[in-house]
Coordinates of C-alpha atoms and ligand atoms in Angstrom, one line a residue:
M1 CA 49.1 54.2 135.0
A2 CA 51.8 54.0 137.5
Q3 CA 50.8 54.7 141.0
K4 CA 51.2 58.4 142.1
T5 CA 54.2 59.4 144.2
P6 CA 52.7 61.3 147.5
I7 CA 54.6 64.3 148.3
T8 CA 54.1 66.9 151.1
V9 CA 53.5 70.4 150.0
A10 CA 53.7 73.5 152.1
H11 CA 52.4 76.8 150.7
G12 CA 53.9 79.3 153.3
D13 CA 53.8 82.7 153.7
G14 CA 54.0 86.0 152.0
I15 CA 54.3 85.2 148.1
G16 CA 54.5 81.5 149.0
P17 CA 50.5 80.3 148.3
E18 CA 50.7 82.2 144.7
I19 CA 54.0 80.7 143.6
M20 CA 53.2 77.3 145.0
R21 CA 49.7 77.4 143.1
A22 CA 51.7 78.5 140.0
T23 CA 54.1 75.7 140.1
L24 CA 51.7 72.9 141.0
N25 CA 49.4 74.0 138.1
I26 CA 52.5 73.7 135.8
I27 CA 53.9 70.4 136.8
Q28 CA 50.5 69.0 136.9
A29 CA 49.6 70.3 133.4
A30 CA 52.9 68.5 132.3
G31 CA 52.1 65.2 133.8
A32 CA 53.5 65.2 136.9
N33 CA 52.0 61.8 138.7
I34 CA 51.8 63.1 142.4
E35 CA 49.7 62.7 145.0
I36 CA 49.5 66.0 147.4
E37 CA 49.4 66.2 151.2
T38 CA 49.1 69.7 152.1
V39 CA 50.8 70.8 155.6
E40 CA 50.7 74.1 157.2
I41 CA 54.0 75.8 158.2
G42 CA 55.6 79.1 158.8
E43 CA 54.1 82.0 160.7
K44 CA 50.8 81.0 161.6
A45 CA 52.1 77.8 163.1
Y46 CA 54.9 80.1 165.0
L47 CA 52.2 82.3 166.2
R48 CA 50.2 79.7 167.4
G49 CA 53.1 78.8 169.8
I50 CA 54.8 75.9 167.8
E51 CA 58.1 76.9 168.5
T52 CA 59.7 75.0 165.2
G53 CA 56.9 76.7 163.0
M54 CA 55.7 73.2 161.9
E55 CA 52.6 71.2 163.2
P56 CA 53.2 67.8 164.3
G57 CA 51.0 66.5 161.7
A58 CA 53.3 67.9 159.0
W59 CA 56.3 65.8 160.5
D60 CA 54.0 62.9 159.9
S61 CA 53.5 63.6 156.5
L62 CA 57.0 64.3 155.9
R63 CA 58.0 60.9 157.2
R64 CA 55.3 59.2 155.3
T65 CA 56.1 60.8 151.6
K66 CA 59.8 61.5 152.2
V67 CA 59.4 64.2 149.7
F68 CA 58.9 68.2 150.8
L69 CA 58.0 70.6 148.2
K70 CA 58.1 74.1 150.4
A71 CA 57.4 77.5 149.6
P72 CA 59.0 80.3 151.3
I73 CA 57.9 81.1 154.8
T74 CA 58.0 84.3 157.1
T75 CA 60.1 83.9 160.2
P76 CA 58.3 86.3 162.7
Q77 CA 60.9 89.2 164.0
G78 CA 62.2 88.4 167.9
G79 CA 61.0 86.1 170.2
G80 CA 63.7 83.3 169.6
Y81 CA 61.8 81.4 166.9
K82 CA 63.7 78.2 165.9
S83 CA 64.7 78.3 161.9
L84 CA 62.2 75.7 160.2
N85 CA 65.1 75.0 157.7
V86 CA 67.7 74.3 160.0
T87 CA 65.2 71.9 162.2
T88 CA 63.9 70.3 159.0
R89 CA 67.7 70.0 157.5
K90 CA 68.9 68.1 160.9
A91 CA 65.8 66.3 161.6
L92 CA 65.3 64.5 158.4
G93 CA 69.2 64.2 158.0
L94 CA 69.4 66.2 154.8
Y95 CA 73.0 66.2 154.2
A96 CA 73.3 67.5 150.8
N97 CA 72.3 71.1 149.6
V98 CA 72.3 71.1 145.5
R99 CA 71.8 74.8 144.0
P100 CA 72.5 74.7 140.2
C101 CA 73.2 78.4 139.4
V102 CA 72.6 78.9 135.7
S103 CA 72.8 82.5 133.6
Y104 CA 70.2 82.7 131.1
H105 CA 71.8 85.5 128.9
P106 CA 70.8 87.5 127.0
F107 CA 67.4 87.2 128.5
V108 CA 68.2 87.7 131.8
H109 CA 70.9 90.4 132.9
T110 CA 74.2 89.1 134.0
K111 CA 77.7 89.9 133.8
H112 CA 78.7 86.1 133.4
P113 CA 76.6 85.3 130.0
V114 CA 78.2 81.7 130.3
M115 CA 77.5 80.3 133.6
D116 CA 76.1 76.5 134.4
V117 CA 77.5 75.9 137.8
V118 CA 76.1 73.7 140.6
I119 CA 77.2 73.8 144.1
I120 CA 76.7 70.8 146.0
R121 CA 77.3 72.2 149.8
E122 CA 77.5 69.7 152.8
N123 CA 74.8 70.5 155.1
E124 CA 74.9 69.0 158.6
E125 CA 78.6 69.2 159.6
D126 CA 81.5 71.8 160.0
L127 CA 81.1 74.9 162.2
Y128 CA 77.3 74.4 162.0
A129 CA 76.9 71.5 164.4
G130 CA 76.1 74.5 166.7
I131 CA 78.5 73.4 169.2
E132 CA 79.7 76.7 170.8
H133 CA 81.1 77.6 174.3
R134 CA 82.6 80.6 175.9
Q135 CA 85.3 79.4 177.8
T136 CA 87.2 82.4 179.9
E137 CA 86.2 86.3 180.0
Q138 CA 88.0 86.8 176.7
V139 CA 87.4 83.7 174.6
Y140 CA 84.9 82.0 172.8
Q141 CA 85.0 78.9 170.4
C142 CA 83.0 77.2 167.9
L143 CA 83.5 73.6 167.2
K144 CA 84.3 72.7 163.4
L145 CA 83.7 69.0 162.7
I146 CA 84.3 67.1 159.5
T147 CA 83.8 63.6 159.6
R148 CA 84.7 60.8 157.5
P149 CA 81.2 59.6 156.8
G150 CA 80.0 63.2 156.3
S151 CA 82.9 63.9 153.8
E152 CA 82.3 60.6 151.8
K153 CA 78.8 60.9 151.5
I154 CA 78.7 64.5 150.2
I155 CA 81.7 63.7 147.6
R156 CA 80.2 60.3 146.7
Y157 CA 76.9 62.5 146.0
A158 CA 78.6 65.3 144.1
F159 CA 80.3 62.8 141.7
E160 CA 77.1 60.6 141.3
Y161 CA 75.1 63.8 140.4
A162 CA 77.9 65.0 138.1
R163 CA 77.9 61.4 136.2
A164 CA 73.9 61.5 136.1
N165 CA 73.7 65.0 134.6
N166 CA 76.8 64.6 132.1
R167 CA 78.8 67.1 133.7
R168 CA 82.5 66.8 133.0
K169 CA 84.2 68.1 136.2
V170 CA 83.9 68.2 140.1
T171 CA 86.0 71.0 141.9
C172 CA 86.5 70.5 145.4
F173 CA 87.1 73.8 147.6
V174 CA 89.0 73.5 151.0
K175 CA 91.2 75.6 153.1
D176 CA 93.6 72.4 154.0
N177 CA 96.8 74.4 153.9
I178 CA 95.4 75.9 157.2
M179 CA 92.8 73.4 158.6
K180 CA 95.1 70.2 157.8
L181 CA 93.0 67.8 159.7
T182 CA 89.3 68.8 159.0
D183 CA 89.6 70.4 155.6
G184 CA 92.4 68.1 155.0
L185 CA 90.1 64.8 155.6
F186 CA 87.7 66.6 153.2
H187 CA 90.6 66.7 150.6
K188 CA 91.8 63.3 151.2
V189 CA 88.3 61.7 150.5
F190 CA 87.7 64.0 147.5
D191 CA 91.0 62.3 146.2
E192 CA 90.0 58.6 147.2
I193 CA 86.6 58.8 145.9
G194 CA 87.4 60.7 142.6
S195 CA 89.7 57.9 141.8
E196 CA 86.6 55.7 141.2
Y197 CA 85.2 58.2 138.7
P198 CA 87.9 57.9 136.1
D199 CA 85.3 59.5 133.4
I200 CA 85.2 62.8 135.5
E201 CA 87.6 65.7 135.7
K202 CA 88.8 66.5 138.9
E203 CA 90.5 69.7 140.8
T204 CA 91.1 70.9 144.2
W205 CA 91.3 74.8 144.8
I206 CA 92.0 76.7 148.2
V207 CA 88.6 78.4 148.9
D208 CA 90.0 81.8 148.8
I209 CA 91.4 82.0 145.2
G210 CA 88.8 79.3 144.0
A211 CA 86.0 81.7 145.5
A212 CA 87.8 84.6 143.4
K213 CA 88.0 82.5 140.5
L214 CA 84.3 81.3 140.4
A215 CA 83.3 85.3 141.0
D216 CA 85.6 86.6 138.1
S217 CA 85.1 83.5 135.6
P218 CA 82.4 81.1 136.6
E219 CA 82.3 79.6 133.1
N220 CA 85.2 77.4 134.2
F221 CA 83.5 75.7 136.6
D222 CA 80.9 72.9 136.7
V223 CA 80.2 71.1 140.0
I224 CA 81.7 72.5 142.8
V225 CA 81.8 70.5 146.3
M226 CA 82.3 72.2 149.5
P227 CA 82.1 71.9 153.3
N228 CA 79.1 73.8 155.2
L229 CA 80.6 77.3 155.7
Y230 CA 82.2 77.6 152.4
G231 CA 79.1 76.6 150.5
D232 CA 76.7 78.5 152.5
I233 CA 78.5 81.8 151.3
L234 CA 79.6 80.8 147.8
S235 CA 76.2 79.2 146.6
D236 CA 74.6 82.6 147.5
V237 CA 77.5 84.4 145.6
A238 CA 77.3 81.8 142.8
A239 CA 73.1 82.4 142.3
Q240 CA 73.9 86.4 142.8
I241 CA 76.3 86.3 140.0
A242 CA 74.4 84.4 137.5
G243 CA 72.2 87.2 137.6
S244 CA 69.2 85.0 139.0
V245 CA 68.5 85.0 142.7
G246 CA 65.0 85.3 142.3
L247 CA 65.0 82.2 139.9
A248 CA 67.2 79.8 141.5
G249 CA 65.8 76.5 143.3
S250 CA 67.6 74.5 145.5
A251 CA 67.3 70.9 146.8
N252 CA 68.0 69.2 150.4
I253 CA 68.8 65.5 149.8
G254 CA 69.1 63.1 152.5
E255 CA 69.4 59.2 152.4
Q256 CA 65.5 58.9 153.0
C257 CA 64.1 62.3 152.7
A258 CA 64.3 65.5 150.4
M259 CA 63.2 68.9 150.4
F260 CA 62.9 71.1 147.4
E261 CA 62.5 75.1 147.9
A262 CA 63.2 78.6 146.3
I263 CA 66.2 80.3 147.4
H264 CA 64.4 83.6 148.1
G265 CA 62.2 84.1 150.9
S266 CA 58.6 85.0 151.5
A267 CA 58.8 89.1 149.9
P268 CA 56.0 89.9 151.8
R269 CA 55.7 93.4 150.6
R270 CA 55.1 91.6 147.0
A271 CA 52.5 89.4 148.6
G272 CA 48.8 88.9 147.0
Q273 CA 49.4 91.3 144.2
N274 CA 50.0 88.5 141.4
L275 CA 53.5 89.9 140.8
A276 CA 56.0 87.2 142.2
N277 CA 57.9 85.2 139.9
P278 CA 57.5 81.5 140.7
S279 CA 60.5 80.3 138.6
G280 CA 62.7 79.8 141.7
L281 CA 59.8 77.1 143.3
L282 CA 59.2 75.8 139.8
L283 CA 63.0 75.0 139.2
A284 CA 63.0 73.5 142.5
A285 CA 60.1 71.2 141.7
V286 CA 61.7 70.3 138.6
M287 CA 64.5 69.0 140.7
M288 CA 61.9 66.9 142.8
L289 CA 60.5 65.4 139.9
V290 CA 63.9 64.1 138.8
H291 CA 64.0 63.0 142.2
I292 CA 61.2 61.0 142.1
G293 CA 61.7 59.4 139.2
Q294 CA 59.8 61.8 136.5
A295 CA 62.8 62.8 134.6
E296 CA 60.6 63.1 131.6
V297 CA 58.3 65.4 133.3
A298 CA 60.9 67.5 134.7
T299 CA 62.5 67.7 131.3
R300 CA 59.2 69.0 129.6
V301 CA 58.8 71.8 132.5
Y302 CA 62.1 73.1 132.0
N303 CA 62.3 73.3 128.5
A304 CA 58.6 74.9 128.5
W305 CA 60.2 77.6 130.9
L306 CA 63.5 78.0 129.1
K307 CA 61.1 79.0 126.1
T308 CA 59.2 81.2 128.0
I309 CA 62.0 83.0 129.1
E310 CA 63.4 83.0 125.6
D311 CA 59.9 84.6 124.3
G312 CA 60.7 87.7 126.8
I313 CA 57.6 86.7 128.9
H314 CA 58.6 88.1 132.1
T315 CA 57.7 88.7 135.6
Y316 CA 58.7 92.6 137.1
D317 CA 61.5 91.4 138.8
I318 CA 63.4 90.2 135.2
F319 CA 61.7 92.7 133.0
R320 CA 63.9 94.8 130.9
E321 CA 62.9 97.3 128.2
G322 CA 64.3 96.2 124.9
V323 CA 64.9 92.7 125.9
S324 CA 61.7 91.5 127.6
R325 CA 58.4 91.6 125.3
Q326 CA 55.7 91.3 127.9
K327 CA 55.4 92.1 131.6
V328 CA 53.2 89.3 133.0
G329 CA 52.0 88.6 136.5
T330 CA 52.3 85.3 138.4
N331 CA 49.1 83.3 137.1
E332 CA 50.0 84.8 133.2
F333 CA 53.6 83.6 133.5
A334 CA 52.3 80.0 134.7
D335 CA 49.8 80.1 131.9
A336 CA 52.5 81.0 129.5
V337 CA 54.5 77.9 130.6
I338 CA 51.8 75.7 130.2
Q339 CA 51.0 76.9 127.0
R340 CA 54.7 75.9 125.9
L341 CA 54.9 72.4 127.1
G342 CA 56.3 70.2 124.5
E343 CA 58.3 73.1 123.0
I344 CA 62.1 73.5 123.4
P345 CA 64.2 76.4 123.4
K346 CA 65.8 77.8 120.4
M347 CA 68.6 79.8 121.9
L348 CA 69.0 78.8 125.6
K349 CA 70.2 75.2 126.0
P350 CA 67.4 72.5 126.2
V351 CA 67.6 70.0 129.4
S352 CA 67.0 66.4 128.9
Y353 CA 67.2 64.7 132.5
E354 CA 67.8 61.1 133.1
A355 CA 66.2 58.9 135.7
S356 CA 68.6 58.9 138.7
T357 CA 69.2 55.4 140.3
P358 CA 69.7 55.2 144.2
I359 CA 72.9 54.8 145.6
K360 CA 74.5 53.5 148.8
L361 CA 76.7 56.7 149.6
W362 CA 78.2 55.4 152.9
Q363 CA 79.0 52.0 153.7
N364 CA 80.0 51.1 157.4
D365 CA 82.4 48.6 155.9
S366 CA 83.7 45.7 158.4
S367 CA 86.7 45.4 156.2
R368 CA 87.9 49.2 156.7
H369 CA 91.5 49.2 158.3
V370 CA 90.6 50.5 161.7
P371 CA 93.8 52.5 162.8
E372 CA 95.8 51.7 166.2
K373 CA 94.8 54.6 168.3
R374 CA 97.3 55.5 171.0
L375 CA 97.1 58.1 173.7
V376 CA 100.5 60.2 173.9
G377 CA 99.5 63.3 176.0
V378 CA 97.0 66.0 176.5
D379 CA 96.5 69.7 175.7
V380 CA 95.3 71.4 179.1
F381 CA 93.6 74.5 178.4
L382 CA 93.5 77.1 181.3
D383 CA 91.7 80.4 182.0
W384 CA 94.9 82.5 183.4
K385 CA 95.5 86.1 183.7
R386 CA 98.3 86.4 186.5
G387 CA 101.5 86.9 184.6
S388 CA 103.6 86.3 181.7
P389 CA 103.9 82.9 179.5
D390 CA 107.4 82.2 181.3
D391 CA 105.7 82.6 184.9
L392 CA 103.0 80.3 183.4
G393 CA 105.6 77.7 182.1
G394 CA 107.8 78.2 185.2
A395 CA 104.9 77.0 187.4
L396 CA 103.5 74.1 185.3
S397 CA 106.9 72.8 184.8
K398 CA 106.7 71.7 188.4
I399 CA 103.5 69.7 187.9
S400 CA 103.9 66.1 186.2
A401 CA 102.4 63.0 186.1
G402 CA 104.6 59.8 185.3
T403 CA 106.6 60.9 182.2
L404 CA 103.8 63.5 181.2
Q405 CA 105.3 66.8 181.3
L406 CA 104.9 70.3 179.9
R407 CA 106.5 70.4 176.6
V408 CA 105.1 73.7 175.0
I409 CA 102.6 76.6 175.7
S410 CA 100.9 78.4 173.4
N411 CA 98.0 81.1 173.3
R412 CA 95.5 81.5 170.1
G413 CA 97.7 78.8 168.4
I414 CA 100.9 80.4 168.9
K415 CA 104.1 79.3 170.8
V416 CA 104.4 81.5 173.8
W417 CA 106.7 79.2 176.0
P418 CA 109.6 78.1 175.9
N419 CA 111.5 80.8 174.1
G420 CA 108.1 82.9 172.9
L421 CA 108.5 86.4 171.3
P422 CA 107.6 89.0 173.9
E423 CA 105.9 90.7 170.9
T424 CA 103.0 88.0 171.0
F425 CA 99.9 89.1 172.1
C426 CA 98.4 86.7 174.6
T427 CA 94.6 86.4 175.7
D428 CA 93.6 84.7 178.8
H429 CA 93.0 81.2 176.9
W430 CA 96.2 79.2 177.3
R431 CA 97.0 75.7 175.8
C432 CA 99.4 73.9 177.5
R433 CA 101.0 70.5 175.9
F434 CA 101.7 67.4 178.2
T435 CA 103.3 64.6 176.6
G436 CA 105.1 61.3 177.7
D437 CA 108.5 60.2 176.2
N438 CA 109.1 59.7 172.5
N439 CA 105.6 59.3 171.8
E440 CA 105.1 56.2 174.3
G441 CA 101.6 54.9 175.4
I442 CA 100.2 56.8 178.3
P443 CA 97.5 55.1 180.5
P444 CA 94.2 57.2 180.6
L445 CA 94.2 57.6 184.4
R446 CA 97.8 59.5 184.1
V447 CA 96.0 61.9 182.1
I448 CA 93.5 62.3 185.1
E449 CA 96.0 62.4 187.6
L450 CA 97.7 65.3 185.7
L451 CA 94.5 67.0 185.7
Q452 CA 94.2 66.6 189.4
R453 CA 97.4 68.0 190.1
I454 CA 97.0 71.1 187.9
T455 CA 93.6 71.7 189.7
E456 CA 94.9 71.3 193.1
S457 CA 97.7 74.0 192.4
G458 CA 95.0 76.3 191.6
F459 CA 94.8 76.4 188.0
D460 CA 91.4 76.8 186.3
N461 CA 91.2 74.0 184.0
I462 CA 88.6 74.9 181.4
K463 CA 88.8 72.0 179.0
N464 CA 91.2 69.1 177.9
E465 CA 91.7 67.3 174.5
N466 CA 93.6 64.2 174.4
L467 CA 96.4 63.6 171.9
Y468 CA 96.2 60.6 170.2
L469 CA 98.4 59.0 167.4
F470 CA 96.5 56.9 164.6
D471 CA 99.1 54.3 163.1
G472 CA 101.6 56.5 164.5
K473 CA 100.5 59.4 162.8
P474 CA 99.7 62.6 164.9
G475 CA 95.8 63.3 165.1
F476 CA 96.5 66.5 166.4
S477 CA 97.7 69.9 164.7
A478 CA 101.6 71.0 165.6
V479 CA 102.0 74.2 167.3
H480 CA 102.8 77.2 165.4
G481 CA 106.1 79.2 166.1
Ligands
LIG501 P1 63.1 87.7 150.3 O1 63.8 86.8 149.2 O2 61.9 87.5 150.8 O3 62.9 89.0 149.3 C1 63.9 90.2 149.0 C2 63.3 91.0 147.7 O4 63.6 90.1 146.9 C3 61.8 91.1 147.9 O5 61.6 92.4 148.3 C4 61.5 91.1 146.5 O6 61.7 92.3 145.9 C5 62.4 90.3 145.8 N1 61.9 88.8 145.3 C6 62.2 87.9 146.3 N2 61.7 86.6 145.6 C7 61.0 87.0 144.5 C8 60.1 86.7 143.6 N3 59.9 85.2 143.7 N4 59.8 87.1 142.8 C9 59.6 88.5 142.4 N5 60.5 89.1 143.4 C10 61.0 88.6 144.6 O7 64.0 88.4 151.6 P2 63.9 88.9 152.7 O8 62.8 90.3 152.7 O9 64.8 88.9 153.5 O10 62.9 88.1 153.5 C11 61.3 88.0 153.9 C12 61.0 87.1 154.8 O11 61.3 86.0 154.0 C13 61.8 86.9 155.8 O12 60.7 87.1 157.2 C14 62.7 85.6 156.0 O13 63.0 85.2 157.1 C15 61.9 84.8 155.1 N6 62.8 84.0 154.3 C16 62.5 82.6 154.1 C17 63.6 81.9 153.3 C18 62.5 80.3 153.3 O14 61.8 80.1 153.7 N7 63.4 79.4 152.6 C19 64.5 82.3 153.1 C20 65.0 83.7 153.0 C21 63.9 84.4 153.7

C-alpha cells in the first residue's frame, strides 16, 4: 500500500467537532490514505492569550504536512483578536481561493436549477494588502496593489483548473474601464495567459454587469477568475444563489501549502445537538483528496454524497416537506453517505476527478523583457485648507526645480487647476503634478530639491508618487477633466 499522506486537521469550535468527525469517518470509509495530525485552533487558543488563535505547534504541523483540513472556529467577540483565516492565508502564501457553487435542483431549493460555477479568487493582493493611511483631516486611503506575478499565478491556476476539471470556459471579471493600470494589468495577463489555452473559451466582463449576469443567469458561466475584492463579494453571492451556502466548501491553495474548509461558520447555537450539516466540510475534504492525488477516493465520496442528497436524506437546514424523505442528524447523514459509497447518482450529475499534476505558476524568467524605466515627474500630495484651487495653483507655480514645473492640480482625481470648474467639490487633499519638459528624464535629486522647496514654503506635504515612463508609456493615470 502506498505511503499515507500526512494532513493537519483542526476540529474547531461550535459545530466544528461534529462535522469534522462525520467528514473524517466518511473519507476514511471511502479509503482515504491519510495520516492525521490533530492540532488545536480557535476560541480556546484565543482565550489562552494566543492572538493568532493557533498554537505554535500547529504551525509546525502545517509546515510539515502542507495540507490543512480546518473546521470552522469561533472568533471571540471584542478584544482585537486577529482573524485566523487571514493570518493563515498570508503566512502560508495561499494565493488562490477556489469555491465551487453548484445547485442540486430539485433536491435543494434554488432559483437557478442549472448552476455549476467555480469562483477563483485572488487571495493575497488588491485592496486586501492592508495598507491604509489617514492623510489629512478629511481623507483616508487604501492602497490597491495588483502585481504581475500575483495575476499570472491566479490566472494560470484558473486555466489549469479548468483544463484539469474538463471545464469549457474561463471568464475574467475586472473594472479596467476605470482602473486602467491595476485592473488593466489583470485583464492583460488574462489575455496573454489565455492565449496559451486554445482549447478553453475565454471572455472578460466589467465586474458590475458581469455580477448582474452571474446573479441573473449563472448557467452561462463556468470558471470565473477575479481580483480579491470582487471575488470575496461574488463568491458569497454565487454560493447563496446556488441555494447551498451550507453545502459549499472552499480550497485555499498556495505554492506549497493548501487549506480546505466549509464556507460557513461555527454556528454555536446548533453545536452539540447532532443537527449540523457536514456537507460543506465534506465537499472541502473532497477537494483536498483531489489535491493530494487521491482523485479516485474523492470521486467515490462525492458520488455517494450526491446519491444521499438525491435519496432525500437531508439535515434540517435543507429539509423540505414533499422533496426530502428523511430528516437526519449529522451522524445519521454521515452513515447514509458511507452506505452509498460505490453508488452513483441517477438524476444529479456524477463526478469523475482526475489526478492533478503540479504546475509552475510563475517563473522569474531571465529572458523576460525588462522595460526601460524613466523618471519624468512627481505627484506631490498636500494637506491644504487655505483657499481656492487658483490660490494653490498660483502659489505652487512659483516653485520649481530645474525643468520640474507645476502642470496640473486635482482633488479626488478631478482636475481643479488650471481652468477648473467652480462647481467641483474640493477636500483638503490635493494632488499637484510636476513634470519636466517633453517627457525628459529627471534626476531623482531634482525631485528631492522640489519637495524641499515646497516644504520650506510652508506647505504640508503628506506623500508623493514618482511618475515613470516604462518603455516610453506612462506608468500613471491621466488626470480627469
Ligand atoms: P454561521 O455560518 O456559523 O451560522 C449562520 C447560521 O447558518 C447558523 O445559525 C445556522 O442556522 C446555519 N448554519 C451554518 N452552518 C450550518 C451547518 N453546517 N449546518 C446547519 N446549519 C448551519 O455564521 P455566524 O453565526 O455569523 O458565525 C458564527 C461564528 O462562526 C462566529 O464566531 C464567526 O466568527 C465564525 N465564523 C468562522 C468561519 C471560519 O472559521 N471559517 C467562517 C465564518 C464565521
